[in-house]
PDB file of C-alpha atoms and ligand atoms in Angstrom:
ATOM      1  CA  MET A  28       0.000   0.000   0.000  1.00 81.00           C
ATOM      2  CA  ASN A  29       1.115   3.586  -0.494  1.00 86.00           C
ATOM      3  CA  THR A  30       1.829   4.684   3.081  1.00 86.00           C
ATOM      4  CA  GLN A  31       1.699   8.342   2.054  1.00 82.00           C
ATOM      5  CA  ASP A  32      -1.960   8.039   1.070  1.00 85.00           C
ATOM      6  CA  MET A  33      -3.551   9.828   4.016  1.00 81.00           C
ATOM      7  CA  HIS A  34      -7.052   8.911   2.863  1.00 86.00           C
ATOM      8  CA  ALA A  35      -6.511   5.125   2.607  1.00 91.00           C
ATOM      9  CA  LYS A  36      -9.297   3.242   4.399  1.00 94.00           C
ATOM     10  CA  PRO A  37      -8.510   0.458   6.904  1.00 95.00           C
ATOM     11  CA  PRO A  38      -9.423  -3.085   5.777  1.00 95.00           C
ATOM     12  CA  PRO A  39     -12.844  -4.376   6.952  1.00 95.00           C
ATOM     13  CA  GLN A  40     -11.559  -6.315   9.983  1.00 94.00           C
ATOM     14  CA  ALA A  41      -9.508  -3.352  11.261  1.00 97.00           C
ATOM     15  CA  ALA A  42     -10.505  -0.448  13.531  1.00 98.00           C
ATOM     16  CA  ALA A  43     -10.311   3.172  12.370  1.00 97.00           C
ATOM     17  CA  ASP A  44      -6.699   3.307  13.624  1.00 97.00           C
ATOM     18  CA  TRP A  45      -5.922   0.209  11.495  1.00 98.00           C
ATOM     19  CA  THR A  46      -5.477  -2.017  14.538  1.00 98.00           C
ATOM     20  CA  ILE A  47      -6.788  -5.581  14.566  1.00 98.00           C
ATOM     21  CA  ASP A  48      -6.900  -8.356  17.108  1.00 98.00           C
ATOM     22  CA  GLN A  49      -3.647 -10.374  16.976  1.00 98.00           C
ATOM     23  CA  ASN A  50      -5.748 -13.537  17.181  1.00 97.00           C
ATOM     24  CA  TRP A  51      -2.881 -15.404  18.791  1.00 98.00           C
ATOM     25  CA  ALA A  52      -4.990 -18.574  19.190  1.00 98.00           C
ATOM     26  CA  VAL A  53      -5.232 -19.110  15.416  1.00 98.00           C
ATOM     27  CA  TYR A  54      -1.499 -19.349  14.647  1.00 98.00           C
ATOM     28  CA  GLN A  55      -0.659 -22.803  13.274  1.00 98.00           C
ATOM     29  CA  ALA A  56       1.950 -25.022  14.932  1.00 98.00           C
ATOM     30  CA  GLU A  57       4.261 -24.655  11.906  1.00 98.00           C
ATOM     31  CA  GLU A  58       3.990 -20.849  12.193  1.00 98.00           C
ATOM     32  CA  HIS A  59       5.122 -21.007  15.811  1.00 98.00           C
ATOM     33  CA  ALA A  60       7.900 -23.390  14.732  1.00 98.00           C
ATOM     34  CA  ARG A  61       8.955 -20.940  11.985  1.00 98.00           C
ATOM     35  CA  TRP A  62       9.239 -18.132  14.549  1.00 98.00           C
ATOM     36  CA  THR A  63      11.415 -20.422  16.698  1.00 98.00           C
ATOM     37  CA  ARG A  64      13.693 -21.259  13.742  1.00 98.00           C
ATOM     38  CA  LEU A  65      14.009 -17.572  12.772  1.00 98.00           C
ATOM     39  CA  HIS A  66      14.802 -16.658  16.392  1.00 98.00           C
ATOM     40  CA  GLU A  67      17.380 -19.433  16.780  1.00 98.00           C
ATOM     41  CA  ARG A  68      19.135 -18.507  13.514  1.00 98.00           C
ATOM     42  CA  GLN A  69      19.472 -14.898  14.628  1.00 98.00           C
ATOM     43  CA  MET A  70      20.694 -15.868  18.085  1.00 98.00           C
ATOM     44  CA  GLN A  71      23.515 -17.851  16.457  1.00 98.00           C
ATOM     45  CA  ILE A  72      24.975 -14.620  15.095  1.00 97.00           C
ATOM     46  CA  LEU A  73      23.715 -11.662  17.157  1.00 98.00           C
ATOM     47  CA  PRO A  74      25.658 -12.123  20.415  1.00 98.00           C
ATOM     48  CA  GLY A  75      28.792 -10.019  19.828  1.00 98.00           C
ATOM     49  CA  ARG A  76      27.087  -8.106  16.998  1.00 98.00           C
ATOM     50  CA  ALA A  77      23.822  -6.755  18.471  1.00 98.00           C
ATOM     51  CA  CYS A  78      24.034  -3.907  20.983  1.00 98.00           C
ATOM     52  CA  ASP A  79      23.652  -4.765  24.690  1.00 98.00           C
ATOM     53  CA  ALA A  80      20.324  -2.889  24.954  1.00 98.00           C
ATOM     54  CA  PHE A  81      18.799  -5.199  22.341  1.00 98.00           C
ATOM     55  CA  LEU A  82      20.031  -8.392  24.016  1.00 98.00           C
ATOM     56  CA  ALA A  83      18.898  -7.066  27.416  1.00 98.00           C
ATOM     57  CA  GLY A  84      15.465  -6.315  25.901  1.00 98.00           C
ATOM     58  CA  LEU A  85      15.072  -9.919  24.717  1.00 98.00           C
ATOM     59  CA  GLU A  86      15.789 -11.067  28.282  1.00 98.00           C
ATOM     60  CA  ALA A  87      13.538  -8.472  29.937  1.00 98.00           C
ATOM     61  CA  LEU A  88      10.627  -9.555  27.725  1.00 98.00           C
ATOM     62  CA  ASP A  89      11.347 -13.286  28.025  1.00 98.00           C
ATOM     63  CA  LEU A  90      11.714 -13.488  24.245  1.00 98.00           C
ATOM     64  CA  HIS A  91      13.520 -16.813  24.097  1.00 96.00           C
ATOM     65  CA  GLY A  92      12.104 -18.097  20.850  1.00 96.00           C
ATOM     66  CA  GLU A  93       9.262 -20.255  22.143  1.00 97.00           C
ATOM     67  CA  GLY A  94       6.927 -19.539  19.221  1.00 98.00           C
ATOM     68  CA  ILE A  95       5.109 -16.354  18.199  1.00 98.00           C
ATOM     69  CA  PRO A  96       4.624 -14.192  21.319  1.00 98.00           C
ATOM     70  CA  ASP A  97       1.111 -13.364  22.533  1.00 98.00           C
ATOM     71  CA  PHE A  98       0.957  -9.539  22.479  1.00 98.00           C
ATOM     72  CA  ARG A  99      -1.358  -9.581  25.520  1.00 98.00           C
ATOM     73  CA  HIS A 100       1.379 -11.266  27.567  1.00 97.00           C
ATOM     74  CA  LEU A 101       4.222  -9.247  26.007  1.00 98.00           C
ATOM     75  CA  ASN A 102       2.367  -5.967  26.632  1.00 98.00           C
ATOM     76  CA  ARG A 103       2.014  -6.622  30.345  1.00 98.00           C
ATOM     77  CA  GLN A 104       5.834  -6.804  30.560  1.00 98.00           C
ATOM     78  CA  LEU A 105       6.636  -4.066  28.028  1.00 98.00           C
ATOM     79  CA  GLU A 106       4.138  -1.556  29.429  1.00 98.00           C
ATOM     80  CA  ALA A 107       5.492  -2.046  32.957  1.00 98.00           C
ATOM     81  CA  ILE A 108       9.042  -1.382  31.681  1.00 98.00           C
ATOM     82  CA  SER A 109       8.635   1.599  29.345  1.00 98.00           C
ATOM     83  CA  GLY A 110       4.943   2.415  28.910  1.00 98.00           C
ATOM     84  CA  TRP A 111       4.972   1.092  25.324  1.00 98.00           C
ATOM     85  CA  THR A 112       2.448  -1.414  24.019  1.00 98.00           C
ATOM     86  CA  ILE A 113       2.346  -3.392  20.784  1.00 98.00           C
ATOM     87  CA  VAL A 114      -0.773  -3.083  18.637  1.00 98.00           C
ATOM     88  CA  ALA A 115      -1.440  -5.637  15.887  1.00 98.00           C
ATOM     89  CA  VAL A 116      -1.948  -4.351  12.342  1.00 98.00           C
ATOM     90  CA  PRO A 117      -2.580  -6.269   9.107  1.00 96.00           C
ATOM     91  CA  GLY A 118       0.482  -4.827   7.306  1.00 95.00           C
ATOM     92  CA  LEU A 119       1.867  -1.432   6.272  1.00 95.00           C
ATOM     93  CA  ILE A 120      -0.385   1.392   7.470  1.00 96.00           C
ATOM     94  CA  PRO A 121      -0.555   5.054   6.342  1.00 94.00           C
ATOM     95  CA  ASP A 122       2.284   7.255   7.606  1.00 91.00           C
ATOM     96  CA  ILE A 123      -0.082   9.532   9.522  1.00 91.00           C
ATOM     97  CA  VAL A 124      -1.596   6.540  11.363  1.00 95.00           C
ATOM     98  CA  PHE A 125       1.870   5.061  11.974  1.00 96.00           C
ATOM     99  CA  PHE A 126       3.153   8.323  13.468  1.00 94.00           C
ATOM    100  CA  GLU A 127       0.024   8.718  15.575  1.00 96.00           C
ATOM    101  CA  HIS A 128       0.609   5.310  17.168  1.00 98.00           C
ATOM    102  CA  LEU A 129       4.302   5.998  17.832  1.00 97.00           C
ATOM    103  CA  ALA A 130       3.468   9.417  19.294  1.00 96.00           C
ATOM    104  CA  ASN A 131       1.274   7.563  21.821  1.00 98.00           C
ATOM    105  CA  ARG A 132       3.865   4.849  22.657  1.00 98.00           C
ATOM    106  CA  ARG A 133       2.044   2.210  20.632  1.00 98.00           C
ATOM    107  CA  PHE A 134       4.202   0.120  18.270  1.00 98.00           C
ATOM    108  CA  PRO A 135       2.262  -1.239  15.234  1.00 98.00           C
ATOM    109  CA  ALA A 136       3.362  -4.831  14.568  1.00 98.00           C
ATOM    110  CA  GLY A 137       2.248  -7.060  11.725  1.00 98.00           C
ATOM    111  CA  ASN A 138       0.256 -10.030  13.078  1.00 97.00           C
ATOM    112  CA  PHE A 139       1.209 -12.330  10.164  1.00 98.00           C
ATOM    113  CA  ILE A 140       4.394 -14.387   9.869  1.00 98.00           C
ATOM    114  CA  ARG A 141       6.324 -14.829   6.614  1.00 97.00           C
ATOM    115  CA  SER A 142       5.714 -17.982   4.576  1.00 97.00           C
ATOM    116  CA  GLU A 143       8.311 -20.730   4.286  1.00 96.00           C
ATOM    117  CA  ALA A 144       9.176 -19.408   0.816  1.00 95.00           C
ATOM    118  CA  GLU A 145       9.939 -15.986   2.365  1.00 94.00           C
ATOM    119  CA  PHE A 146      12.002 -17.460   5.209  1.00 95.00           C
ATOM    120  CA  ASP A 147      15.133 -15.533   4.211  1.00 90.00           C
ATOM    121  CA  TYR A 148      13.545 -12.361   2.921  1.00 87.00           C
ATOM    122  CA  ILE A 149      10.183 -10.649   3.167  1.00 89.00           C
ATOM    123  CA  GLU A 150       9.349  -7.254   1.704  1.00 86.00           C
ATOM    124  CA  ALA A 151       6.632  -6.183   4.170  1.00 91.00           C
ATOM    125  CA  PRO A 152       7.320  -6.144   7.939  1.00 95.00           C
ATOM    126  CA  ASP A 153       5.955  -9.373   9.434  1.00 97.00           C
ATOM    127  CA  VAL A 154       5.603 -10.255  13.136  1.00 98.00           C
ATOM    128  CA  PHE A 155       9.200 -11.542  13.283  1.00 98.00           C
ATOM    129  CA  HIS A 156      10.719  -8.352  11.851  1.00 98.00           C
ATOM    130  CA  ASP A 157       8.513  -6.132  14.023  1.00 98.00           C
ATOM    131  CA  VAL A 158       8.523  -7.988  17.339  1.00 98.00           C
ATOM    132  CA  PHE A 159      11.983  -9.628  17.294  1.00 98.00           C
ATOM    133  CA  GLY A 160      13.630  -6.708  15.417  1.00 98.00           C
ATOM    134  CA  HIS A 161      11.973  -3.608  16.859  1.00 98.00           C
ATOM    135  CA  VAL A 162      10.314  -4.383  20.220  1.00 98.00           C
ATOM    136  CA  PRO A 163      13.289  -5.354  22.459  1.00 98.00           C
ATOM    137  CA  LEU A 164      14.837  -1.881  22.125  1.00 98.00           C
ATOM    138  CA  LEU A 165      11.589  -0.318  23.371  1.00 98.00           C
ATOM    139  CA  THR A 166      12.674  -1.529  26.828  1.00 98.00           C
ATOM    140  CA  ASN A 167      15.570   0.973  26.686  1.00 98.00           C
ATOM    141  CA  PRO A 168      14.210   4.199  28.236  1.00 98.00           C
ATOM    142  CA  VAL A 169      16.126   6.612  25.980  1.00 98.00           C
ATOM    143  CA  PHE A 170      15.377   4.731  22.767  1.00 98.00           C
ATOM    144  CA  ALA A 171      11.729   4.399  23.879  1.00 98.00           C
ATOM    145  CA  ASP A 172      11.596   8.197  24.202  1.00 97.00           C
ATOM    146  CA  TYR A 173      13.304   8.593  20.807  1.00 96.00           C
ATOM    147  CA  MET A 174      10.644   6.479  19.107  1.00 97.00           C
ATOM    148  CA  GLN A 175       7.876   8.573  20.658  1.00 96.00           C
ATOM    149  CA  ALA A 176       9.666  11.816  19.681  1.00 94.00           C
ATOM    150  CA  TYR A 177      10.025  10.392  16.162  1.00 93.00           C
ATOM    151  CA  GLY A 178       6.265   9.818  15.989  1.00 94.00           C
ATOM    152  CA  LYS A 179       5.552  13.371  17.152  1.00 91.00           C
ATOM    153  CA  GLY A 180       8.108  14.674  14.652  1.00 88.00           C
ATOM    154  CA  GLY A 181       6.385  12.670  11.932  1.00 86.00           C
ATOM    155  CA  LEU A 182       3.048  14.301  12.648  1.00 86.00           C
ATOM    156  CA  ARG A 183       4.746  17.728  12.428  1.00 83.00           C
ATOM    157  CA  ALA A 184       6.587  16.706   9.237  1.00 82.00           C
ATOM    158  CA  LEU A 185       3.286  15.915   7.546  1.00 81.00           C
ATOM    159  CA  SER A 186       2.404  19.605   7.665  1.00 79.00           C
ATOM    160  CA  PHE A 187       5.802  20.472   6.113  1.00 78.00           C
ATOM    161  CA  ASN A 188       5.391  17.806   3.459  1.00 75.00           C
ATOM    162  CA  SER A 189       8.869  16.585   4.531  1.00 80.00           C
ATOM    163  CA  LEU A 190       8.155  12.900   4.797  1.00 84.00           C
ATOM    164  CA  ASP A 191      11.159  11.926   2.676  1.00 88.00           C
ATOM    165  CA  ALA A 192      13.523  13.459   5.215  1.00 90.00           C
ATOM    166  CA  LEU A 193      11.756  11.751   8.078  1.00 90.00           C
ATOM    167  CA  ALA A 194      11.569   8.363   6.353  1.00 92.00           C
ATOM    168  CA  ARG A 195      15.357   8.580   5.759  1.00 95.00           C
ATOM    169  CA  LEU A 196      15.921   9.320   9.442  1.00 95.00           C
ATOM    170  CA  TYR A 197      13.850   6.243  10.375  1.00 96.00           C
ATOM    171  CA  TRP A 198      15.609   4.114   7.785  1.00 97.00           C
ATOM    172  CA  TYR A 199      19.191   4.974   8.820  1.00 98.00           C
ATOM    173  CA  THR A 200      18.483   4.729  12.572  1.00 98.00           C
ATOM    174  CA  VAL A 201      15.518   2.576  13.629  1.00 98.00           C
ATOM    175  CA  GLU A 202      15.920   0.178  10.681  1.00 98.00           C
ATOM    176  CA  PHE A 203      19.671   0.158   9.831  1.00 98.00           C
ATOM    177  CA  GLY A 204      21.455   2.031  12.608  1.00 98.00           C
ATOM    178  CA  LEU A 205      24.768   1.120  14.232  1.00 98.00           C
ATOM    179  CA  ILE A 206      25.986   2.304  17.639  1.00 98.00           C
ATOM    180  CA  SER A 207      29.620   2.742  18.787  1.00 98.00           C
ATOM    181  CA  THR A 208      30.888   0.756  21.791  1.00 98.00           C
ATOM    182  CA  ALA A 209      34.314   0.242  23.400  1.00 97.00           C
ATOM    183  CA  ASP A 210      34.479  -3.059  21.461  1.00 97.00           C
ATOM    184  CA  GLY A 211      33.584  -1.489  18.110  1.00 97.00           C
ATOM    185  CA  PRO A 212      30.310  -0.870  16.265  1.00 98.00           C
ATOM    186  CA  ARG A 213      27.221  -2.832  17.288  1.00 98.00           C
ATOM    187  CA  ILE A 214      23.785  -3.179  15.631  1.00 98.00           C
ATOM    188  CA  TYR A 215      20.583  -1.550  16.880  1.00 98.00           C
ATOM    189  CA  GLY A 216      18.613  -1.272  13.591  1.00 98.00           C
ATOM    190  CA  ALA A 217      15.707  -3.735  13.331  1.00 98.00           C
ATOM    191  CA  GLY A 218      16.141  -4.266   9.597  1.00 97.00           C
ATOM    192  CA  ILE A 219      19.603  -5.694  10.321  1.00 98.00           C
ATOM    193  CA  LEU A 220      18.696  -7.494  13.587  1.00 98.00           C
ATOM    194  CA  SER A 221      15.992  -9.489  11.778  1.00 97.00           C
ATOM    195  CA  SER A 222      18.263 -10.350   8.835  1.00 95.00           C
ATOM    196  CA  PRO A 223      20.910 -13.084   9.057  1.00 94.00           C
ATOM    197  CA  ALA A 224      23.005 -11.952   6.082  1.00 95.00           C
ATOM    198  CA  GLU A 225      23.060  -8.246   6.847  1.00 96.00           C
ATOM    199  CA  SER A 226      23.892  -8.876  10.526  1.00 96.00           C
ATOM    200  CA  SER A 227      27.360 -10.009   9.490  1.00 95.00           C
ATOM    201  CA  TYR A 228      27.731  -7.901   6.338  1.00 97.00           C
ATOM    202  CA  CYS A 229      27.187  -4.554   8.103  1.00 98.00           C
ATOM    203  CA  LEU A 230      30.056  -5.097  10.555  1.00 98.00           C
ATOM    204  CA  GLN A 231      32.455  -7.299   8.624  1.00 97.00           C
ATOM    205  CA  SER A 232      32.330  -6.393   4.944  1.00 97.00           C
ATOM    206  CA  PRO A 233      34.831  -3.783   3.634  1.00 96.00           C
ATOM    207  CA  SER A 234      32.186  -2.750   1.112  1.00 97.00           C
ATOM    208  CA  PRO A 235      29.884  -0.295   2.932  1.00 98.00           C
ATOM    209  CA  ASN A 236      30.729   3.154   4.251  1.00 98.00           C
ATOM    210  CA  ARG A 237      30.340   3.714   7.968  1.00 98.00           C
ATOM    211  CA  LEU A 238      29.829   7.379   8.819  1.00 98.00           C
ATOM    212  CA  ARG A 239      29.251   9.190  12.081  1.00 98.00           C
ATOM    213  CA  PHE A 240      25.502   9.932  12.446  1.00 98.00           C
ATOM    214  CA  GLU A 241      24.639  13.567  11.614  1.00 96.00           C
ATOM    215  CA  LEU A 242      20.966  14.461  11.406  1.00 94.00           C
ATOM    216  CA  ARG A 243      20.895  16.687   8.315  1.00 93.00           C
ATOM    217  CA  ARG A 244      23.295  14.369   6.435  1.00 96.00           C
ATOM    218  CA  VAL A 245      20.994  11.407   7.115  1.00 96.00           C
ATOM    219  CA  MET A 246      17.874  13.335   6.115  1.00 94.00           C
ATOM    220  CA  GLN A 247      19.572  14.241   2.823  1.00 95.00           C
ATOM    221  CA  THR A 248      20.664  10.684   1.934  1.00 97.00           C
ATOM    222  CA  ARG A 249      18.556   8.353  -0.216  1.00 97.00           C
ATOM    223  CA  TYR A 250      18.411   4.653   0.672  1.00 96.00           C
ATOM    224  CA  ARG A 251      17.982   1.224  -0.961  1.00 88.00           C
ATOM    225  CA  ILE A 252      15.007  -0.848   0.052  1.00 90.00           C
ATOM    226  CA  ASP A 253      15.888  -4.025  -1.819  1.00 84.00           C
ATOM    227  CA  ASP A 254      19.504  -4.720  -0.940  1.00 91.00           C
ATOM    228  CA  PHE A 255      22.213  -4.261   1.676  1.00 95.00           C
ATOM    229  CA  GLN A 256      22.844  -0.648   2.654  1.00 96.00           C
ATOM    230  CA  GLU A 257      25.795   1.091   0.977  1.00 97.00           C
ATOM    231  CA  THR A 258      26.245   3.355   3.983  1.00 98.00           C
ATOM    232  CA  TYR A 259      25.592   2.782   7.695  1.00 98.00           C
ATOM    233  CA  PHE A 260      25.378   5.710  10.095  1.00 98.00           C
ATOM    234  CA  GLU A 261      26.794   5.148  13.571  1.00 98.00           C
ATOM    235  CA  ILE A 262      25.577   6.996  16.692  1.00 98.00           C
ATOM    236  CA  SER A 263      27.665   7.399  19.849  1.00 97.00           C
ATOM    237  CA  ASP A 264      24.755   6.531  22.128  1.00 97.00           C
ATOM    238  CA  PHE A 265      20.940   6.670  22.232  1.00 98.00           C
ATOM    239  CA  GLN A 266      20.999  10.032  24.030  1.00 97.00           C
ATOM    240  CA  ASP A 267      22.864  11.392  20.967  1.00 93.00           C
ATOM    241  CA  LEU A 268      19.991  10.158  18.791  1.00 94.00           C
ATOM    242  CA  PHE A 269      17.272  11.507  21.084  1.00 94.00           C
ATOM    243  CA  ASP A 270      18.959  14.921  21.314  1.00 92.00           C
ATOM    244  CA  ALA A 271      19.091  15.098  17.508  1.00 86.00           C
ATOM    245  CA  THR A 272      15.309  14.830  17.345  1.00 81.00           C
ATOM    246  CA  ALA A 273      14.689  17.223  20.240  1.00 81.00           C
ATOM    247  CA  GLN A 274      15.424  20.191  17.930  1.00 80.00           C
ATOM    248  CA  ASP A 275      12.821  21.849  15.739  1.00 79.00           C
ATOM    249  CA  PHE A 276      13.029  20.279  12.284  1.00 81.00           C
ATOM    250  CA  ALA A 277      11.445  23.225  10.452  1.00 81.00           C
ATOM    251  CA  PRO A 278      14.730  25.036   9.640  1.00 84.00           C
ATOM    252  CA  ILE A 279      16.229  21.739   8.458  1.00 84.00           C
ATOM    253  CA  TYR A 280      13.245  21.024   6.220  1.00 83.00           C
ATOM    254  CA  HIS A 281      13.588  24.437   4.586  1.00 85.00           C
ATOM    255  CA  ALA A 282      17.334  23.906   4.058  1.00 87.00           C
ATOM    256  CA  LEU A 283      16.661  20.430   2.619  1.00 86.00           C
ATOM    257  CA  GLU A 284      14.109  21.738   0.116  1.00 84.00           C
ATOM    258  CA  ALA A 285      16.848  23.598  -1.743  1.00 83.00           C
ATOM    259  CA  ALA A 286      19.634  21.060  -1.155  1.00 87.00           C
ATOM    260  CA  PRO A 287      20.163  18.068  -3.483  1.00 89.00           C
ATOM    261  CA  SER A 288      19.790  14.612  -1.914  1.00 94.00           C
ATOM    262  CA  HIS A 289      22.849  12.291  -1.868  1.00 97.00           C
ATOM    263  CA  ALA A 290      23.159   8.818  -3.370  1.00 97.00           C
ATOM    264  CA  PRO A 291      23.297   5.973  -0.836  1.00 97.00           C
ATOM    265  CA  GLY A 292      27.024   5.327  -1.390  1.00 96.00           C
ATOM    266  CA  ASP A 293      28.246   8.935  -1.531  1.00 97.00           C
ATOM    267  CA  ILE A 294      30.953  10.268   0.782  1.00 98.00           C
ATOM    268  CA  LEU A 295      31.146  14.041   1.386  1.00 98.00           C
ATOM    269  CA  GLU A 296      34.056  16.263   2.383  1.00 97.00           C
ATOM    270  CA  SER A 297      32.177  17.071   5.603  1.00 97.00           C
ATOM    271  CA  ASP A 298      31.639  13.418   6.592  1.00 98.00           C
ATOM    272  CA  ASP A 299      33.224  11.969   9.739  1.00 98.00           C
ATOM    273  CA  ILE A 300      34.353   8.719   8.081  1.00 98.00           C
ATOM    274  CA  LEU A 301      34.598   5.619  10.289  1.00 98.00           C
ATOM    275  CA  GLN A 302      35.056   3.253   7.327  1.00 98.00           C
ATOM    276  CA  ARG A 303      35.496   4.305   3.717  1.00 98.00           C
ATOM    277  CA  GLY A 304      33.807   1.395   1.926  1.00 96.00           C
ATOM    278  CA  ASP A 305      35.444  -0.188  -1.115  1.00 94.00           C
ATOM    279  CA  HIS A 306      32.001  -0.941  -2.613  1.00 92.00           C
ATOM    280  CA  SER A 307      33.231  -4.440  -3.480  1.00 92.00           C
ATOM    281  CA  TYR A 308      29.760  -5.879  -2.800  1.00 92.00           C
ATOM    282  CA  ARG A 309      27.820  -6.078  -6.070  1.00 72.00           C
ATOM    283  CA  ALA A 310      24.238  -4.969  -5.560  1.00 59.00           C
ATOM    284  CA  GLY A 311      21.855  -7.880  -6.076  1.00 55.00           C
ATOM    285  CA  SER A 312      24.425 -10.580  -5.426  1.00 60.00           C
ATOM    286  CA  HIS A 313      22.800 -11.540  -2.127  1.00 56.00           C
ATOM    287  CA  LEU A 314      19.448 -11.779  -0.426  1.00 53.00           C
ATOM    288  CA  PRO A 315      18.547  -8.374   0.987  1.00 53.00           C
ATOM    289  CA  SER A 316      17.277  -7.936   4.540  1.00 52.00           C
ATOM    290  CA  SER A 317      13.638  -7.484   5.425  1.00 50.00           C
ATOM    291  CA  ALA A 318      12.804  -3.864   6.174  1.00 46.00           C
TER     292      ALA A 318
HETATM  293  N1  HBI B 550       3.384   0.636   8.727  1.00 69.46           N
HETATM  294  N2  HBI B 550       2.932  -1.377   9.782  1.00 69.46           N
HETATM  295  C1  HBI B 550       3.826  -0.434   9.426  1.00 69.46           C
HETATM  296  N3  HBI B 550       5.118  -0.548   9.781  1.00 69.46           N
HETATM  297  C2  HBI B 550       6.035   0.386   9.438  1.00 69.46           C
HETATM  298  O1  HBI B 550       7.228   0.274   9.771  1.00 69.46           O
HETATM  299  C3  HBI B 550       5.621   1.527   8.710  1.00 69.46           C
HETATM  300  C4  HBI B 550       4.263   1.627   8.380  1.00 69.46           C
HETATM  301  N4  HBI B 550       3.820   2.681   7.694  1.00 69.46           N
HETATM  302  C5  HBI B 550       4.672   3.796   7.349  1.00 69.46           C
HETATM  303  C6  HBI B 550       6.105   3.560   7.642  1.00 69.46           C
HETATM  304  N5  HBI B 550       6.525   2.498   8.345  1.00 69.46           N
HETATM  305  C7  HBI B 550       7.131   4.511   7.113  1.00 69.46           C
HETATM  306  O2  HBI B 550       6.560   5.530   6.408  1.00 69.46           O
HETATM  307  C8  HBI B 550       8.022   5.040   8.205  1.00 69.46           C
HETATM  308  O3  HBI B 550       9.240   4.466   7.899  1.00 69.46           O
HETATM  309  C9  HBI B 550       8.175   6.511   8.186  1.00 69.46           C
HETATM  310 FE1   FE B 551      10.771  -2.090  10.579  1.00 69.46          FE
END
């Protein structure tokens, strides 16, 4: 669906805010088993690659891979920790609805799980990408506040017609962000955390650029939705990310209107380069990650 269509109507079984019942009781045994296999595959590679806050979130929410979680149970734990709740949706929802949920500490998660044929890659966010990839970090208080600030910023951006800039910020942080630690870069982006191939590629391949996160630079940089990222932006810590969104975006939006956007693999004079990629990875030569 076109998420920028503000007049799209929710499907018949959904409420006006596009939420549906998760209907946890109807998941088939092989769907629960698929969740478990996806979880186990990721946990083979994420320790040592995922950031501590993500791994701590899995523990805090008892997400140990025993089948598709029941949002009712998960929400009791998540709400007690950070005031966030998960709401089930049938798939992508309009931007304005998505931002409205985030602005109210509600995370929209697909209630469907990918098919066996999509085991390695799914275009639309399914329950594994959303709940395994995104939800654990909502137990981190600063990141939880960032996600709410992002939602509020999104609602403001709608009036500036600056959704591109905001979607890029989401893409290069919430979906594909890296964070610096004493032991080197670690992953916090859900699009990487839910993808086996990109979890190793983003930290080990010489191909991609790694640049220090800078808000306007990120908002000016286009992204790929069907392949590994050519550039990863690395924050120092979640407070750094939250502070970046605390400012008023209006002046940035005006500056961006005139400025040209950058290609995903570009490096600028002004960039703080952490890795200058050699772009040895040929686009399309591998399964992309789910976004
Ligand atoms: N809907 N269900 C769902 N999940 C998303 O991640 C999502 C969405 N609608 C809009 C949207 N993301 C994007 O526009 C944001 O990245 C800005
Ligand atoms: Fe996502």
